[in-house]
Short mmCIF file of C-alpha atoms in Angstrom, two decimals:
data_model
loop_
_atom_site.label_atom_id
_atom_site.label_comp_id
_atom_site.label_asym_id
_atom_site.label_seq_id
_atom_site.Cartn_x
_atom_site.Cartn_y
_atom_site.Cartn_z
CA UNK A 23 90.35 61.80 69.01
CA UNK A 24 88.94 63.21 65.79
CA UNK A 25 88.50 66.94 65.21
CA UNK A 26 84.70 66.86 65.49
CA UNK A 27 84.95 65.33 68.95
CA UNK A 28 87.58 67.89 70.02
CA UNK A 29 85.29 70.72 68.97
CA UNK A 30 82.48 69.39 71.17
CA UNK A 31 84.78 69.03 74.20
CA UNK A 32 83.76 71.23 77.09
CA UNK A 33 86.87 70.43 79.15
CA UNK A 34 90.35 69.71 77.89
CA UNK A 35 93.46 69.01 79.94
CA UNK A 36 96.96 68.87 78.45
CA UNK A 37 99.82 67.28 80.39
CA UNK A 38 98.55 68.68 83.63
CA UNK A 39 100.71 68.37 86.73
CA UNK A 40 99.85 69.51 90.22
CA UNK A 41 102.38 69.50 93.04
CA UNK A 42 101.95 70.46 96.67
CA UNK A 43 105.55 71.26 97.59
CA UNK A 44 107.50 68.10 96.85
CA UNK A 45 104.37 65.97 96.81
CA UNK A 46 102.95 65.12 93.40
CA UNK A 47 99.15 65.21 93.48
CA UNK A 48 98.57 64.85 89.74
CA UNK A 49 101.02 63.90 87.03
CA UNK A 50 100.75 64.29 83.28
CA UNK A 51 96.98 64.20 82.93
CA UNK A 52 95.69 64.64 79.40
CA UNK A 53 91.95 64.43 79.05
CA UNK A 54 89.04 65.48 76.85
CA UNK A 55 85.54 65.64 78.25
CA UNK A 56 82.79 66.11 75.68
CA UNK A 57 79.64 68.10 76.38
CA UNK A 58 76.86 66.20 78.14
CA UNK A 59 79.08 63.31 79.20
CA UNK A 60 78.52 61.49 82.48
CA UNK A 61 82.05 60.79 83.62
CA UNK A 62 83.44 59.11 86.71
CA UNK A 63 86.83 59.79 88.20
CA UNK A 64 87.70 56.84 90.28
CA UNK A 65 90.53 55.84 92.53
CA UNK A 66 91.50 55.27 96.15
CA UNK A 67 91.91 58.08 98.68
CA UNK A 68 94.84 60.30 97.75
CA UNK A 69 94.64 59.33 94.08
CA UNK A 70 94.09 62.96 93.05
CA UNK A 71 90.33 62.92 92.32
CA UNK A 72 89.49 66.01 94.35
CA UNK A 73 92.58 67.83 93.09
CA UNK A 74 91.52 67.18 89.51
CA UNK A 75 88.08 68.66 90.16
CA UNK A 76 89.62 71.67 91.94
CA UNK A 77 91.78 72.42 88.90
CA UNK A 78 88.63 72.68 86.79
CA UNK A 79 86.91 75.37 88.87
CA UNK A 80 90.19 77.04 89.82
CA UNK A 81 90.04 75.95 93.41
CA UNK A 82 93.72 75.25 92.73
CA UNK A 83 96.08 76.31 89.94
CA UNK A 84 97.97 73.82 87.81
CA UNK A 85 101.70 73.51 88.44
CA UNK A 86 102.33 72.60 84.82
CA UNK A 87 100.23 71.98 81.72
CA UNK A 88 97.01 73.57 80.57
CA UNK A 89 93.31 73.30 81.32
CA UNK A 90 90.72 74.64 78.87
CA UNK A 91 87.06 75.15 79.76
CA UNK A 92 84.96 75.87 76.68
CA UNK A 93 88.16 77.01 75.02
CA UNK A 94 89.17 79.37 77.87
CA UNK A 95 92.70 78.71 79.05
CA UNK A 96 92.57 78.77 82.86
CA UNK A 97 96.26 79.72 83.11
CA UNK A 98 95.45 83.02 81.41
CA UNK A 99 92.16 83.88 83.06
CA UNK A 100 92.09 87.15 85.02
CA UNK A 101 91.10 87.23 88.68
CA UNK A 102 87.96 89.19 87.80
CA UNK A 103 86.73 86.50 85.42
CA UNK A 104 87.07 83.61 87.86
CA UNK A 105 83.49 84.08 89.23
CA UNK A 106 82.18 83.93 85.65
CA UNK A 107 84.09 80.70 85.10
CA UNK A 108 82.70 79.23 88.31
CA UNK A 109 79.15 79.96 87.19
CA UNK A 110 79.66 77.37 84.45
CA UNK A 111 79.96 74.79 87.24
CA UNK A 112 77.64 73.42 89.86
CA UNK A 113 79.73 71.87 92.60
CA UNK A 114 78.61 69.21 95.06
CA UNK A 115 80.82 68.27 98.00
CA UNK A 116 80.91 65.22 100.24
CA UNK A 117 80.39 67.47 103.28
CA UNK A 118 77.59 69.46 101.54
CA UNK A 119 79.14 72.87 102.35
CA UNK A 120 75.85 74.55 103.17
CA UNK A 121 75.73 77.78 105.17
CA UNK A 122 74.40 76.74 108.57
CA UNK A 123 73.02 80.17 109.47
CA UNK A 124 70.97 80.53 106.29
CA UNK A 125 67.70 78.83 105.44
CA UNK A 126 67.43 76.18 102.73
CA UNK A 127 65.90 78.81 100.45
CA UNK A 128 68.73 81.28 101.04
CA UNK A 129 71.39 78.59 100.56
CA UNK A 130 70.06 77.85 97.09
CA UNK A 131 69.09 81.43 96.24
CA UNK A 132 72.61 82.75 96.85
CA UNK A 133 73.75 81.38 93.47
CA UNK A 134 71.14 83.44 91.65
CA UNK A 135 71.58 86.49 93.89
CA UNK A 136 75.29 86.49 93.07
CA UNK A 137 74.45 86.73 89.37
CA UNK A 138 72.10 89.67 89.92
CA UNK A 139 68.84 87.87 89.09
CA UNK A 140 65.53 89.53 90.04
CA UNK A 141 63.84 88.55 93.29
CA UNK A 142 60.70 87.20 91.63
CA UNK A 143 62.72 85.01 89.30
CA UNK A 144 64.84 83.76 92.20
CA UNK A 145 61.81 82.76 94.25
CA UNK A 146 60.22 80.93 91.35
CA UNK A 147 63.41 79.15 90.33
CA UNK A 148 64.50 78.13 93.82
CA UNK A 149 61.07 76.74 94.70
CA UNK A 150 60.98 74.85 91.43
CA UNK A 151 64.42 73.29 91.99
CA UNK A 152 63.60 72.41 95.58
CA UNK A 153 60.45 70.69 94.29
CA UNK A 154 62.59 68.75 91.82
CA UNK A 155 64.89 67.48 94.58
CA UNK A 156 61.90 66.81 96.86
CA UNK A 157 62.76 69.45 99.46
CA UNK A 158 60.09 72.06 98.90
CA UNK A 159 58.70 71.44 102.41
CA UNK A 160 62.02 72.46 103.99
CA UNK A 161 62.17 75.91 102.41
CA UNK A 162 62.52 77.71 105.73
CA UNK A 163 64.53 75.06 107.58
CA UNK A 164 68.16 75.49 108.50
CA UNK A 165 70.67 72.89 107.23
CA UNK A 166 71.71 71.56 110.65
CA UNK A 167 68.09 70.49 111.29
CA UNK A 168 68.13 68.22 108.20
CA UNK A 169 69.52 64.72 107.68
CA UNK A 170 72.70 64.13 105.64
CA UNK A 171 70.68 62.93 102.64
CA UNK A 172 68.42 65.97 102.80
CA UNK A 173 71.38 68.32 103.08
CA UNK A 174 72.97 66.71 100.04
CA UNK A 175 69.74 67.19 98.10
CA UNK A 176 69.89 70.88 98.99
CA UNK A 177 73.51 70.91 97.82
CA UNK A 178 72.39 69.34 94.53
CA UNK A 179 69.66 71.97 94.22
CA UNK A 180 72.23 74.71 94.82
CA UNK A 181 74.56 73.14 92.23
CA UNK A 182 71.93 73.04 89.49
CA UNK A 183 69.84 76.15 90.19
CA UNK A 184 72.03 78.34 88.00
CA UNK A 185 71.71 75.94 85.05
CA UNK A 186 75.43 75.16 84.96
CA UNK A 187 77.02 73.50 81.99
CA UNK A 188 79.05 71.16 84.17
CA UNK A 189 78.15 69.51 87.46
CA UNK A 190 81.14 68.48 89.54
CA UNK A 191 80.34 66.05 92.35
CA UNK A 192 83.11 65.18 94.78
CA UNK A 193 82.15 61.95 96.59
CA UNK A 194 78.52 63.08 96.59
CA UNK A 195 77.29 59.92 98.28
CA UNK A 196 80.28 59.40 100.56
CA UNK A 197 78.44 60.33 103.75
CA UNK A 198 75.03 58.92 102.81
CA UNK A 199 73.12 55.69 103.38
CA UNK A 200 72.15 53.60 100.36
CA UNK A 201 68.65 55.05 99.95
CA UNK A 202 69.86 58.65 100.14
CA UNK A 203 72.77 57.83 97.83
CA UNK A 204 70.36 56.41 95.24
CA UNK A 205 68.22 59.57 95.39
CA UNK A 206 71.28 61.77 94.80
CA UNK A 207 72.44 59.57 91.94
CA UNK A 208 69.02 59.68 90.32
CA UNK A 209 69.03 63.47 90.58
CA UNK A 210 72.44 63.69 88.96
CA UNK A 211 71.30 61.39 86.16
CA UNK A 212 68.20 63.51 85.66
CA UNK A 213 70.24 66.70 85.27
CA UNK A 214 72.57 64.84 82.93
CA UNK A 215 69.66 63.91 80.70
CA UNK A 216 68.64 67.59 80.73
CA UNK A 217 71.95 68.43 79.06
CA UNK A 218 74.54 69.00 81.80
CA UNK A 219 77.98 67.44 81.71
CA UNK A 220 78.32 65.52 84.98
CA UNK A 221 81.68 64.57 86.49
CA UNK A 222 81.54 62.45 89.61
CA UNK A 223 84.67 61.76 91.67
CA UNK A 224 84.14 58.63 93.73
CA UNK A 225 85.89 55.58 95.08
CA UNK A 226 82.53 53.75 95.25
CA UNK A 227 82.65 51.04 92.59
CA UNK A 228 79.03 50.08 93.23
CA UNK A 229 77.92 53.62 92.40
CA UNK A 230 79.81 53.44 89.10
CA UNK A 231 78.40 50.03 88.29
CA UNK A 232 74.83 51.18 88.95
CA UNK A 233 75.16 54.28 86.79
CA UNK A 234 77.52 53.35 83.97
CA UNK A 235 79.65 55.65 81.86
CA UNK A 236 83.25 56.47 81.11
CA UNK A 237 85.55 55.97 84.08
CA UNK A 238 88.96 57.60 84.54
CA UNK A 239 91.06 55.58 86.95
CA UNK A 240 93.57 57.57 88.97
CA UNK A 241 96.23 56.22 91.27
CA UNK A 242 98.78 58.32 93.15
CA UNK A 243 98.17 61.19 90.74
CA UNK A 244 98.63 59.20 87.55
CA UNK A 245 95.89 58.31 85.09
CA UNK A 246 96.08 54.52 84.97
CA UNK A 247 93.35 53.72 82.49
CA UNK A 248 90.03 54.77 81.00
CA UNK A 249 87.22 52.25 80.93
CA UNK A 250 83.59 52.21 79.93
CA UNK A 251 81.13 50.60 82.32
CA UNK B 1 78.53 91.05 84.52
CA UNK B 2 75.21 92.02 86.13
CA UNK B 3 75.32 94.36 89.11
CA UNK B 4 73.60 93.18 92.27
CA UNK B 5 70.99 95.77 93.37
CA UNK B 6 72.13 97.84 96.38
CA UNK B 7 68.87 97.19 98.21
CA UNK B 8 69.67 93.46 98.13
CA UNK B 9 73.08 94.17 99.67
CA UNK B 10 71.40 96.16 102.47
CA UNK B 11 68.97 93.32 103.08
CA UNK B 12 71.80 90.79 103.13
CA UNK B 13 73.79 92.97 105.53
CA UNK B 14 70.88 93.34 107.95
CA UNK B 15 70.10 89.63 107.67
CA UNK B 16 73.78 88.81 108.35
CA UNK B 17 73.75 91.01 111.45
CA UNK B 18 70.63 89.20 112.69
CA UNK B 19 72.08 85.78 111.79
CA UNK B 20 75.29 86.57 113.70
CA UNK B 21 73.79 88.50 116.61
CA UNK B 22 76.51 87.61 119.08
CA UNK B 23 79.42 88.52 116.81
CA UNK B 24 77.68 91.71 115.73
CA UNK B 25 77.05 92.63 119.36
CA UNK B 26 80.72 92.00 120.20
CA UNK B 27 81.80 94.24 117.30
CA UNK B 28 79.37 97.00 118.26
CA UNK B 29 80.44 96.87 121.92
CA UNK B 30 84.12 96.96 120.93
CA UNK B 31 83.51 100.01 118.76
CA UNK B 32 81.37 101.60 121.49
CA UNK B 33 84.12 101.16 124.11
CA UNK B 34 86.76 102.52 121.74
CA UNK B 35 84.58 105.51 120.88
CA UNK B 36 83.83 106.07 124.58
CA UNK B 37 87.58 106.26 125.27
CA UNK B 38 88.28 108.57 122.31
CA UNK B 39 85.31 110.84 122.98
CA UNK B 40 86.01 110.96 126.73
CA UNK B 41 89.46 112.20 125.84
CA UNK B 42 87.94 114.66 123.35
CA UNK B 43 85.57 115.90 126.05
CA UNK B 44 88.43 116.39 128.48
CA UNK B 45 90.47 118.12 125.80
CA UNK B 46 87.62 120.43 124.78
CA UNK B 47 86.93 121.44 128.38
CA UNK B 48 90.60 121.87 129.26
CA UNK B 49 90.99 123.93 126.12
CA UNK B 50 88.01 126.04 127.21
CA UNK B 51 89.59 126.71 130.61
CA UNK B 52 92.91 127.60 129.02
CA UNK B 53 91.15 129.92 126.58
CA UNK B 54 89.41 131.68 129.47
CA UNK B 55 92.84 132.18 131.05
CA UNK B 56 94.10 133.55 127.77
CA UNK B 57 91.33 136.14 127.77
CA UNK B 58 92.98 137.54 130.90
CA UNK B 59 96.09 138.48 128.97
CA UNK B 60 96.51 142.26 129.12
CA UNK B 61 99.22 144.86 128.68
CA UNK B 62 99.74 147.69 131.16
CA UNK B 63 101.45 150.73 129.68
CA UNK B 64 102.77 153.04 132.46
CA UNK B 65 103.01 156.70 131.48
CA UNK B 66 105.82 159.08 132.31
CA UNK B 67 105.05 161.28 135.36
CA UNK B 68 105.26 164.47 133.33
CA UNK B 69 102.63 163.44 130.77
CA UNK B 70 100.09 166.26 130.58
CA UNK B 71 96.42 165.29 131.01
CA UNK B 72 95.58 166.94 127.70
CA UNK B 73 97.70 164.40 125.83
CA UNK B 74 95.82 161.40 127.33
CA UNK B 75 92.77 161.29 124.92
CA UNK B 76 95.04 161.53 121.89
CA UNK B 77 97.30 158.78 123.22
CA UNK B 78 94.27 156.61 123.91
CA UNK B 79 93.09 157.06 120.33
CA UNK B 80 96.53 156.16 119.02
CA UNK B 81 96.64 153.00 121.12
CA UNK B 82 93.14 151.94 120.14
CA UNK B 83 93.94 152.41 116.48
CA UNK B 84 96.77 149.85 116.76
CA UNK B 85 96.21 146.46 115.20
CA UNK B 86 95.13 143.75 117.69
CA UNK B 87 93.83 146.08 120.42
CA UNK B 88 90.33 145.30 121.73
CA UNK B 89 90.16 148.29 124.09
CA UNK B 90 92.39 150.57 126.11
CA UNK B 91 91.25 151.92 129.46
CA UNK B 92 92.97 154.84 131.08
CA UNK B 93 93.67 154.34 134.78
CA UNK B 94 94.69 157.52 136.46
CA UNK B 95 97.25 157.36 139.24
CA UNK B 96 94.52 158.29 141.75
CA UNK B 97 92.25 155.47 140.58
CA UNK B 98 95.17 153.08 140.72
CA UNK B 99 95.99 154.25 144.23
CA UNK B 100 92.39 153.73 145.37
CA UNK B 101 92.39 150.24 143.84
CA UNK B 102 95.63 149.36 145.56
CA UNK B 103 94.29 150.56 148.88
CA UNK B 104 91.20 148.40 148.41
CA UNK B 105 93.29 145.37 147.60
CA UNK B 106 95.60 145.93 150.56
CA UNK B 107 92.95 146.91 153.11
CA UNK B 108 94.70 145.01 155.90
CA UNK B 109 97.96 146.81 155.27
CA UNK B 110 96.32 150.31 155.19
CA UNK B 111 98.91 151.66 157.66
CA UNK B 112 101.48 151.41 154.90
CA UNK B 113 99.69 154.09 152.89
CA UNK B 114 99.18 156.52 155.81
CA UNK B 115 102.82 157.57 155.85
CA UNK B 116 103.04 158.20 152.11
CA UNK B 117 103.50 161.88 151.29
CA UNK B 118 102.41 161.53 147.71
CA UNK B 119 100.89 158.94 145.37
CA UNK B 120 103.83 156.96 144.00
CA UNK B 121 101.84 155.27 141.24
CA UNK B 122 101.97 156.44 137.61
CA UNK B 123 99.08 156.97 135.21
CA UNK B 124 98.57 153.93 133.01
CA UNK B 125 96.59 152.31 130.22
CA UNK B 126 95.14 148.85 130.72
CA UNK B 127 95.06 147.34 127.23
CA UNK B 128 92.96 144.28 126.31
CA UNK B 129 93.80 142.34 123.18
CA UNK B 130 91.84 140.71 120.41
CA UNK B 131 91.71 136.86 120.57
CA UNK B 132 94.01 136.50 117.56
CA UNK B 133 96.69 138.55 119.33
CA UNK B 134 96.68 136.53 122.55
CA UNK B 135 99.99 134.81 122.02
CA UNK B 136 103.52 135.54 123.13
CA UNK B 137 104.99 136.86 119.87
CA UNK B 138 102.16 139.27 119.14
CA UNK B 139 101.98 140.51 122.72
CA UNK B 140 105.73 141.18 122.61
CA UNK B 141 105.36 142.95 119.30
CA UNK B 142 102.59 145.22 120.66
CA UNK B 143 104.58 145.90 123.84
CA UNK B 144 107.57 147.06 121.75
CA UNK B 145 105.32 149.38 119.73
CA UNK B 146 103.78 150.80 122.91
CA UNK B 147 107.24 151.38 124.40
CA UNK B 148 108.10 153.51 121.39
CA UNK B 149 105.49 156.12 122.34
CA UNK B 150 107.32 159.08 123.99
CA UNK B 151 104.71 159.30 126.79
CA UNK B 152 105.10 155.62 127.74
CA UNK B 153 107.60 154.95 130.46
CA UNK B 154 107.31 151.20 130.84
CA UNK B 155 105.23 148.29 129.59
CA UNK B 156 104.29 145.21 131.58
CA UNK B 157 102.48 142.10 130.40
CA UNK B 158 103.61 139.24 132.65
CA UNK B 159 106.44 138.29 130.31
CA UNK B 160 107.65 135.23 132.21
CA UNK B 161 104.18 133.94 132.97
CA UNK B 162 103.04 134.42 129.39
CA UNK B 163 106.08 132.57 128.04
CA UNK B 164 105.53 129.61 130.33
CA UNK B 165 101.80 129.64 129.70
CA UNK B 166 102.25 129.68 125.91
CA UNK B 167 104.70 126.78 126.09
CA UNK B 168 102.34 124.83 128.31
CA UNK B 169 99.40 125.56 126.03
CA UNK B 170 101.30 124.50 122.90
CA UNK B 171 102.48 121.31 124.60
CA UNK B 172 98.96 120.57 125.79
CA UNK B 173 97.54 121.08 122.32
CA UNK B 174 100.24 118.95 120.70
CA UNK B 175 99.76 116.19 123.27
CA UNK B 176 96.02 116.39 122.71
CA UNK B 177 96.33 115.91 118.96
CA UNK B 178 98.90 113.14 119.36
CA UNK B 179 96.78 111.31 121.94
CA UNK B 180 93.65 111.78 119.84
CA UNK B 181 95.48 110.37 116.81
CA UNK B 182 96.82 107.43 118.79
CA UNK B 183 93.42 106.65 120.27
CA UNK B 184 91.87 106.78 116.81
CA UNK B 185 94.56 104.46 115.41
CA UNK B 186 94.04 102.07 118.32
CA UNK B 187 90.30 102.16 117.64
CA UNK B 188 90.87 101.33 113.98
CA UNK B 189 93.15 98.42 114.82
CA UNK B 190 90.78 97.06 117.45
CA UNK B 191 87.84 97.32 115.07
CA UNK B 192 89.84 95.78 112.20
CA UNK B 193 90.90 92.87 114.43
CA UNK B 194 87.40 92.30 115.73
CA UNK B 195 86.02 92.27 112.19
CA UNK B 196 88.83 89.92 111.14
CA UNK B 197 87.76 87.50 113.86
CA UNK B 198 84.19 87.77 112.59
CA UNK B 199 85.40 87.05 109.06
CA UNK B 200 87.35 83.99 110.22
CA UNK B 201 84.25 82.67 111.91
CA UNK B 202 82.44 83.07 108.58
CA UNK B 203 85.27 81.72 106.46
CA UNK B 204 83.21 78.75 105.21
CA UNK B 205 80.40 81.07 104.16
CA UNK B 206 82.79 83.24 102.17
CA UNK B 207 84.38 80.17 100.58
CA UNK B 208 80.98 78.82 99.56
CA UNK B 209 80.01 82.15 98.04
CA UNK B 210 83.21 82.16 95.99
CA UNK B 211 82.57 78.60 94.80
CA UNK B 212 79.09 79.44 93.55
CA UNK B 213 80.53 82.23 91.41
CA UNK B 214 79.99 85.24 93.63
CA UNK B 215 82.22 88.17 92.75
CA UNK B 216 84.44 89.80 95.37
CA UNK B 217 82.20 92.87 95.34
CA UNK B 218 79.12 90.70 95.98
CA UNK B 219 80.91 89.10 98.94
CA UNK B 220 82.32 92.37 100.27
CA UNK B 221 79.27 94.64 99.90
CA UNK B 222 77.26 93.34 102.88
CA UNK B 223 80.39 93.25 105.05
CA UNK B 224 81.03 96.92 104.27
CA UNK B 225 77.42 97.81 105.01
CA UNK B 226 77.62 95.80 108.24
CA UNK B 227 80.82 97.69 109.11
CA UNK B 228 79.08 101.02 108.52
CA UNK B 229 76.01 100.01 110.54
CA UNK B 230 78.09 98.57 113.39
CA UNK B 231 80.36 101.62 113.35
CA UNK B 232 77.41 104.01 113.54
CA UNK B 233 75.69 102.02 116.31
CA UNK B 234 78.97 101.67 118.21
CA UNK B 235 79.46 105.43 117.95
CA UNK B 236 75.94 106.22 119.16
CA UNK B 237 76.21 103.79 122.08
CA UNK B 238 79.69 105.06 123.01
CA UNK B 239 78.49 108.67 122.97
CA UNK B 240 75.34 107.79 124.90
CA UNK B 241 77.52 106.16 127.59
CA UNK B 242 79.72 109.27 127.60
CA UNK B 243 76.68 111.52 127.95
CA UNK B 244 75.39 109.53 130.94
CA UNK B 245 78.86 109.70 132.56
CA UNK B 246 78.99 113.42 131.78
CA UNK B 247 75.60 114.01 133.45
CA UNK B 248 76.68 112.10 136.56
CA UNK B 249 79.99 113.96 136.80
CA UNK B 250 78.49 117.41 136.20
CA UNK B 251 75.75 116.69 138.75
CA UNK B 252 78.26 115.69 141.40
CA UNK B 253 80.34 118.80 140.59
CA UNK B 254 77.30 121.02 141.00
CA UNK B 255 76.51 119.34 144.32
CA UNK B 256 79.74 120.35 145.88
CA UNK B 257 83.02 118.97 144.66
CA UNK B 258 83.88 122.33 143.17
CA UNK B 259 80.71 124.38 142.75
CA UNK B 260 81.05 127.45 140.57
CA UNK B 261 84.74 126.96 139.87
CA UNK B 262 84.02 126.11 136.30
CA UNK B 263 81.24 124.48 134.34
CA UNK B 264 82.00 121.53 132.09
CA UNK B 265 80.38 121.44 128.70
CA UNK B 266 79.38 118.40 126.63
CA UNK B 267 80.63 118.01 123.09
CA UNK B 268 79.19 120.41 120.54
CA UNK B 269 76.65 119.06 118.00
CA UNK B 270 79.39 119.33 115.38
CA UNK B 271 81.84 117.24 117.42
CA UNK B 272 79.01 114.82 118.23
CA UNK B 273 78.25 114.29 114.52
CA UNK B 274 81.96 114.16 113.75
CA UNK B 275 82.52 111.34 116.24
CA UNK B 276 79.58 109.34 114.87
CA UNK B 277 80.89 109.85 111.34
CA UNK B 278 84.35 108.87 112.59
CA UNK B 279 83.09 105.67 114.19
CA UNK B 280 81.10 104.85 111.04
CA UNK B 281 84.27 105.39 109.07
CA UNK B 282 86.21 103.25 111.57
CA UNK B 283 83.70 100.42 111.01
CA UNK B 284 84.15 100.73 107.27
CA UNK B 285 87.93 101.03 107.27
CA UNK B 286 88.16 98.14 109.77
CA UNK B 287 86.18 96.08 107.29
CA UNK B 288 88.29 97.27 104.38
CA UNK B 289 91.58 96.36 106.08
CA UNK B 290 90.32 92.96 107.21
CA UNK B 291 88.64 92.04 103.92
CA UNK B 292 91.64 93.10 101.89
CA UNK B 293 93.86 90.69 103.79
CA UNK B 294 91.20 88.01 104.19
CA UNK B 295 90.12 87.73 100.56
CA UNK B 296 93.69 87.62 99.29
#
């Protein structure tokens, strides 16, 4: 990779290993992800896709190697700065991870509340994002009363409301029907065109084919190949 | 890093309490029961202490004078005694007055006195002490000083009784503090465990907040406020329950269990506020202990 490309990388991984006891979850991963890329991490269950994403937002620490986010070495980051690092990411999970006891509005607003934004700004921004994902009618609903597709749209709204630089989506369509999956994919593409780097971990080859982009193939923790679809 | 406004933390805390009504109610009830136990003990201790103090007020020294003490020396001796440190008042009891008193007390055995040729009782001073001197060492010290007066023949102050009473009182006080401390510790642990259970039930919520970039202080703040609110409410409810029990008990005592023997008092406003502050603190410290372990 030439120097110019390295400078525009938002994420860099150098010989990263992750072990859970004796089990190797990731082995010798070296990777550069440029800003505003739409990247897929593909592979069967247990390949290490989720682990790789977790290493990026410090959901887990590397066993060996180094991860750099916008030049910040995650091995050297202090505990206090972890929240600041996480605000660079918008994370979408297969199981949505919404707070069941909070309304749709509160679930999305929490990201902005945590950063100390003013109430008026929060209301405006949350309503605007919910409009973008087509959920403005469900402002006062509670997540359990919504369908899986609707909940995932709320999760997308929560992921993007803080204008993150990177959107990490872990099997975002794994629990959804085709129509809902297409809506989520379209939303992710839309935020990608707005400037976000989007990394989607999925085993769904159809999803990759429909979207296109660079694909990192993982198998049993090893990076097998990189392809462009 | 921007600071989240405190008002928002209060709103979040109140919203969390409303969102988790059942768990909040369980926490408040747990605190209320713990406070009821602690304050019931405090009430017992305060009243028992009151009774013991009233007994202590009965501590007096009797200084018996030599038979040959001239009456003219009595006022001077009285002045000397009253000038001594720790003396509240000294009352002269002449041997005639003492004899009359004895006769009154032993009215049924009046025949015993008929055969007496002369009054066998000596003149004496009944000496009452200041509150700060109502303990064994100081009473003994005063008795020794009184004995050194040439007109004083003997001094009596219920030496054995006072010794036993002082030991009992010290033991009671020590036990009271130890029990109070243990009850308070138990309350803290119960509250901390209850809050830990609440935290476990909200583990996903905390995890989500961390993933969206919330700082530890943002996550902790509403829990602390909830702890304070629950602690204060628990304290108020516990004390209200104690007050109702107190009214019922004092009413039944007035009706006849032991009328007039002694009156029981409720906790003073100071103790009342202290217990509410204590329970509020217990709610906070319970939160602190649980969160510390939980967020690690």
